Every structure is written in structure tokens, then in C-alpha cells.
Coordinates of C-alpha atoms in Angstrom, one line a residue:
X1 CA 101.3 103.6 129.6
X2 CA 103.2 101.3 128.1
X3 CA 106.8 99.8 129.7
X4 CA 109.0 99.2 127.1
X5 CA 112.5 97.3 126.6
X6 CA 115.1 98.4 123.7
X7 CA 117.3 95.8 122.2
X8 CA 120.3 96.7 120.0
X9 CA 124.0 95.8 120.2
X10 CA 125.3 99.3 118.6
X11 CA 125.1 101.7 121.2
X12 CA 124.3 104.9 119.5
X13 CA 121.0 103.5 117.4
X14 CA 120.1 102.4 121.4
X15 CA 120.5 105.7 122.7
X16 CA 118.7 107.2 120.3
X17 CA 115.8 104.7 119.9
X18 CA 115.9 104.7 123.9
X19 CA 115.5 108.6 123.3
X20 CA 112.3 108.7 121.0
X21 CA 110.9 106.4 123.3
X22 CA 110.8 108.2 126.1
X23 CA 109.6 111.1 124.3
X24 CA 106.1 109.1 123.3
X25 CA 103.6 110.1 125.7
X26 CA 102.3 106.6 125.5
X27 CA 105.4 104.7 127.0
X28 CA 105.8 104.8 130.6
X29 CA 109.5 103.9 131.2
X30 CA 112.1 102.3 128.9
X31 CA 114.9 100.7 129.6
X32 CA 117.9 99.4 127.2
X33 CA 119.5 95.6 126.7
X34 CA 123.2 95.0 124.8
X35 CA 122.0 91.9 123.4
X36 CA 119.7 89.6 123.1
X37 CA 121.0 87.0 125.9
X38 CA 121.2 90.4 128.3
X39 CA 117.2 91.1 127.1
X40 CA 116.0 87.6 127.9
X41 CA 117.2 87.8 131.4
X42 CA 115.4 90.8 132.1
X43 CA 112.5 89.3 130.0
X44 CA 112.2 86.6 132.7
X45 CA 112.4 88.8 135.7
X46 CA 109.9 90.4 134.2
X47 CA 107.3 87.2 133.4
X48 CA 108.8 86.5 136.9
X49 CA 107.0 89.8 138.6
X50 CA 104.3 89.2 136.9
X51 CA 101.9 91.8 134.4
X52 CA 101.1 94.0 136.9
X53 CA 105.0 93.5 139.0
X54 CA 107.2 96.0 138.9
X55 CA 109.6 94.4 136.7
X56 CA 107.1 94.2 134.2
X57 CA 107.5 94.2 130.4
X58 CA 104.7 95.3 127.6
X59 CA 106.9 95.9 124.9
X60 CA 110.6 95.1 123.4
X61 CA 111.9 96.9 120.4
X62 CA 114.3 94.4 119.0
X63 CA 117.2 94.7 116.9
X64 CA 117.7 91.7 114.3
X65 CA 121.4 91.3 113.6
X66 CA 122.9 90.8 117.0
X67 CA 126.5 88.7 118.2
X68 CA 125.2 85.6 119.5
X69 CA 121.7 85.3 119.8
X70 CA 120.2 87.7 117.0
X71 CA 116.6 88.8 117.4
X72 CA 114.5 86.3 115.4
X73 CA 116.1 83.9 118.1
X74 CA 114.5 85.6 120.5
X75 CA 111.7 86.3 119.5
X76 CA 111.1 82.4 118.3
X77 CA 111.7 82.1 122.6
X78 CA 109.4 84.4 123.2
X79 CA 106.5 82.7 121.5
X80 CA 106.9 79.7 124.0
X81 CA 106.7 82.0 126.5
X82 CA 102.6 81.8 128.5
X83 CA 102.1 85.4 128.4
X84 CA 105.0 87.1 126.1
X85 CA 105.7 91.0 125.7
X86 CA 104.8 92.3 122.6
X87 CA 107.7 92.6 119.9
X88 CA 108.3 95.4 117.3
X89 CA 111.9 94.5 115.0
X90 CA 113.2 97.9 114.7
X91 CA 116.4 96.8 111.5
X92 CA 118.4 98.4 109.0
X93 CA 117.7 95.0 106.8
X94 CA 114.1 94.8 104.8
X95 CA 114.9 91.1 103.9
X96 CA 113.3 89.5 107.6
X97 CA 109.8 91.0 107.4
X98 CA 107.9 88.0 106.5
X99 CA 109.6 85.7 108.9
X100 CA 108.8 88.5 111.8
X101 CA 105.6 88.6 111.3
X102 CA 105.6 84.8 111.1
X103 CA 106.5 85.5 114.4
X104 CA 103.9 87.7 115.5
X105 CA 105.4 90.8 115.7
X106 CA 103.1 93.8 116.2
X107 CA 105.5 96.3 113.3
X108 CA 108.5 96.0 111.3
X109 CA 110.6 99.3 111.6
X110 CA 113.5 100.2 109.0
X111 CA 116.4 102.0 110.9
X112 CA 117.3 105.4 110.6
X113 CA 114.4 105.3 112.9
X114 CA 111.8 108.1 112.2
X115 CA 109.8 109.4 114.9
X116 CA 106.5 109.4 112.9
X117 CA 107.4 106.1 111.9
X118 CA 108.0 104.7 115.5
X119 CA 105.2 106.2 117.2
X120 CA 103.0 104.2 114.5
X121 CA 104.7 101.1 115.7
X122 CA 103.9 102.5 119.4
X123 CA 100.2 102.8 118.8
X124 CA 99.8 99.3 117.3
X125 CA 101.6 97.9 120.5
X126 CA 99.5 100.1 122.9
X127 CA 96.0 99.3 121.2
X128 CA 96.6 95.8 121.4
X129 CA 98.1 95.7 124.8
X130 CA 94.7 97.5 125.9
X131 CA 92.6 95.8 124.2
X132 CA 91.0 98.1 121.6
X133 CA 90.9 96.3 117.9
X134 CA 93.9 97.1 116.1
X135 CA 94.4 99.5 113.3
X136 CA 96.1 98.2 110.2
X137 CA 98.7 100.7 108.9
X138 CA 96.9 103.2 106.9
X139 CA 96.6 102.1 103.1
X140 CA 95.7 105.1 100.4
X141 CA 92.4 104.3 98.4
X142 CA 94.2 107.0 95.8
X143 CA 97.6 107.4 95.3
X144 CA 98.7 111.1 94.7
X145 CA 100.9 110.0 91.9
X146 CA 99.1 106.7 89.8
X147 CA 102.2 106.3 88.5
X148 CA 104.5 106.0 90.9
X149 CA 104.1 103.7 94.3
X150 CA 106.2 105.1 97.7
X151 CA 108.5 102.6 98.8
X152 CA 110.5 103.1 101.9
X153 CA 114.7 101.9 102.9
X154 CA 116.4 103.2 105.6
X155 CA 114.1 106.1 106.8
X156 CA 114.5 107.0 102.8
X157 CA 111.1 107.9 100.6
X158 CA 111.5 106.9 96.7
X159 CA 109.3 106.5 94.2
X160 CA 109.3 103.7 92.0
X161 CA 107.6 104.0 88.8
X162 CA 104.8 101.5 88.5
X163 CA 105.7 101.0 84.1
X164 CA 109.5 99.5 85.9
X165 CA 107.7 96.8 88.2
X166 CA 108.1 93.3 86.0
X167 CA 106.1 91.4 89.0
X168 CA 105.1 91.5 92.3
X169 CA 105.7 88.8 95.1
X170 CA 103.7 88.1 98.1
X171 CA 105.3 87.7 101.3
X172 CA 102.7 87.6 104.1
X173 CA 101.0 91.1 104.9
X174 CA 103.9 92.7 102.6
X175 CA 104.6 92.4 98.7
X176 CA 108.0 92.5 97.3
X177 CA 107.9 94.9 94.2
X178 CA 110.2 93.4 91.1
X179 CA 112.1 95.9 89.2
X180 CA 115.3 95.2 86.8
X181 CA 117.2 97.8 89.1
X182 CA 116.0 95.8 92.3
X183 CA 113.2 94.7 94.5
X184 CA 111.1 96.7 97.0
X185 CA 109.1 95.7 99.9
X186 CA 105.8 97.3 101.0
X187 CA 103.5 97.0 103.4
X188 CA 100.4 96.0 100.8
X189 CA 98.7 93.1 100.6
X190 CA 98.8 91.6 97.0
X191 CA 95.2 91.7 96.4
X192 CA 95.0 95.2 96.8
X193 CA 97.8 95.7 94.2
X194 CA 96.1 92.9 91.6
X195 CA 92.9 95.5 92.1
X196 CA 94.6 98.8 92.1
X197 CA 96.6 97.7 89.2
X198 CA 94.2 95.5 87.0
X199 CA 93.8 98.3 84.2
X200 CA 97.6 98.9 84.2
X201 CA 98.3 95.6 82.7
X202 CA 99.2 93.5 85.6
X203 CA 97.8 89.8 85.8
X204 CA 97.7 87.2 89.4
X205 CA 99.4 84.3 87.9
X206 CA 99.5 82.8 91.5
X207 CA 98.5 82.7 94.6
X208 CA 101.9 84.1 95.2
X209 CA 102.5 86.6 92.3
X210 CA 101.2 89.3 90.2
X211 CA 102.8 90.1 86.4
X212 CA 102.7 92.5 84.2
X213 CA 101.7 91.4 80.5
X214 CA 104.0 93.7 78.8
X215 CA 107.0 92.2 80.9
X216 CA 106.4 88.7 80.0
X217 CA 109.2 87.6 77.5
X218 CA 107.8 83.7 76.9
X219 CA 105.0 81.5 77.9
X220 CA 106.3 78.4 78.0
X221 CA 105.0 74.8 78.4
X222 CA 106.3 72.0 79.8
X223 CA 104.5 68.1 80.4
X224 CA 101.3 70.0 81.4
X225 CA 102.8 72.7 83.5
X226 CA 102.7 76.6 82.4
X227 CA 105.4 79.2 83.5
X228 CA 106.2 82.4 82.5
X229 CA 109.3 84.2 81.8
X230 CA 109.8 87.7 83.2
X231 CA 113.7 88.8 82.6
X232 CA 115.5 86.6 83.5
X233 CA 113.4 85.1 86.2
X234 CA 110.8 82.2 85.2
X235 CA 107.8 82.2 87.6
X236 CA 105.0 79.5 87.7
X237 CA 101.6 79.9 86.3
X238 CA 98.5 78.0 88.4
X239 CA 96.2 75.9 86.6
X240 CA 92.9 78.0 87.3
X241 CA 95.1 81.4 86.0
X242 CA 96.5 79.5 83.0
X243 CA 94.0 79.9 80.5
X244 CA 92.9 83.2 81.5
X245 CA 96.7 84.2 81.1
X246 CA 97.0 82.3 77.8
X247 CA 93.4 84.5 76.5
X248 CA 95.4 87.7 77.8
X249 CA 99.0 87.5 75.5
X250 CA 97.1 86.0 72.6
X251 CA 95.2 89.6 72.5
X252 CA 98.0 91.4 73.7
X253 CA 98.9 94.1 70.9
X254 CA 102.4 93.1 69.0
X255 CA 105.1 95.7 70.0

């Protein structure tokens, strides 16, 4: 049974994430903070009781943008504590994922919180706060649409056409989908996309991105380095994908 600690300066999206909480069979008590300087204290009288102490701490569901200290301050704190509570953002903003999980964070959850979606975040914390290995967040072998890759924002479900992504950008366990309209970020490593996507057209350029041929406007070289232009974006090309690239829109068909 996990004990868990909320964090979030708006009072309704605490009641209501304090609410789903308590209704996981998994979480043992919960308890709300305003802010983050209000959640540290009780962090420390937790730490203070000790693990098993009745002031203890397992988990805190943290809010990012808060007056004051926001939550990525805290959460930098937290990681010089000895034995720190596990953290799981819970944000309306999609932007901070990569420097959460720089931060160790067991899940990154977009607000309107779903329930499905929170008691995924719950299991991570409670497997690795027993012990048992970890389950990543469940990636589909098959997509049910090919053509199409879910992508969620604000407890929303769209489908973004795989033909509209230009390039893809890796940011830690995530990858940032590049569209004209926009970006998306999901929770896919890049190598998976770079395999699931090879016969569509798409190339690594980088260690950090993934193209699509039929987006790539120029190739363009300059005092022995190669980039790209995709829009009106102009991404570098790594020496060991360079010639491989070069091979690839030299036998790309003419439009």
C-alpha cells in the first residue's frame, strides 16, 4: 500500500487528483500540499520518521508550474535527498518530460487526469517501491491504424497521420513528432520508430533525429559538414549517416 503525497497549487485539479487516488486500491492514504515549499516540509517530516514512521512518504504526485518553488525545483531537492520518495509530474504542459525524467521520475502524466492513465503511473510507483522489475509502458508491436500514430494532450486522443510527420526528435525515453501543423510528444523510443517506419521512407540522420526522404527540401554542404533542410528547419546530418543519406536522395524518384 502505497502512501502518497499530492502537490498542486490549483485547488480543484488537487481535489480531484487527491480523489482518484484514494480510489486506487494500491494507495494506502493520501494527503494534499498547496505548493511546493508546503510539500517539502512534510517531505522532511517524513525522511524524518523514517520508511517505516508514520509520517512516511512513498510517493508525491507533483504539479510543475507552481508560485514560488515549481516542481522541477523540487524534485532537483529531492535527488540530494539519501532515500527520496518516488515522484510522478502529473502537468497540463508536455514541454518538461525530458528534463523529468532527467530527474528520475517514475511517469509523466498530462492533466485532465484520466483514471486509466493515473493508475498506470500508480503501478510503475508501487512495483518499484516493492521491488519487482519494472514494466515499461506498454508499446504496440502493430498499430491498428499503420497510418496514423496516437498521440496524446490533455487527456485528448488524436491521430496524427504518419505521411504529415517531416522528422522525429529524440528526447530521452520520448520522441517529439515534427509536423507543419505542430509537434507531438510520445512516449517511444526513436529506435523503435526508425524500425517501425524504415519502409515508409524515414531515414536516422542522427543520433538525435529521424527524417523522412520525401520531406527533405535540400542537402546542403558546408566546409565538410552535411545538413539537411526539412521546411524551414535545417537539421544536422552525422558523418557515419552522411553517405548512406546522400545514396538514399540520389535514388529517390523525382516528384
Amino acid at each position: 500500500m502505497l502512501r502518497a503525497l499530492a502537490v498542486d497549487d490549483e485547488r480543484p485539479s488537487l481535489e480531484e487528483l487527491l480523489y482518484l487516488l484514494h480510489a486506487d486500491p494500491r494507495i494506502g492514504s493520501a494527503e494534499g500540499a498547496g505548493d511546493a515549499t508546503e510539500a517539502l516540509r512534510r517531505i522532511n517530516r517524513a525522511l524524518e520518521s523514517g520508511p517505516g514512521g508514520p509520517e512516511a512518504i512513498d510517493v508525491v504526485f507533483l504539479d510543475i508550474h507552481m508560485p514560488g518553488l515549481d516542481g522541477l525545483d523540487l524534485a532537483r531537492l529531492l535527488t540530494g535527498f539519501a532515500e527520496p520518495p518516488l515522484v510522478v509530474f502529473v502537468t497540463a504542459h508536455e514541454d518538461f518530460a525530458v528534463q523529468a525524467f532527467d530527474l528520475k521520475a517514475v511517469d509523466y502524466v498530462l492533466k485532465p487526469v484520466r483514471k486509466e492513465r493515473l493508475a498506470e503511473a500508480v503501478r510503475r510507483a508501487a512495483e518499484l517501491r516493492t521491488g519487482a522489475p519494472p514494466v515499461p509502458a506498454p508499446i504496440p508491436v502493430h498499430e491498428p491504424d499503420p497510418d496514423h500514430i496516437p498521440v496524446e494532450l490533455g487527456g485528448v486522443t488524436r491521430f496524427v497521420a504518419v505521411d504529415d510527420i517531416t522528422h522525429v526528435e529524440a528526447q530521452g525515453d520520448y520522441a517529439r513528432l515534427h509536423t507543419d501543423r505542430g509537434s507531438h510528444l510520445v512516449r517511444i523510443p526513436l529506435s523503435t520508430l526508425e524500425e517501425r517506419w524504415r519502409a515508409r521512407g524515414f531515414v536516422r540522420i542522427h543520433r538525435r533525429h529521424l527524417v523522412a526522404l520525401r520531406h527533405i527540401g535540400e542537402l546542403r554542404l558546408d566546409a565538410g559538414t552535411v545538413s539537411v533542410l526539412v521546411g524551414a528547419e535545417e537539421l544536422q546530418v552525422s558523418r557515419r549517416h552522411a553517405r548512406e543519406l546522400r545514396d538514399l536522395l540520389m535514388r529517390r524518384p523525382a516528384s
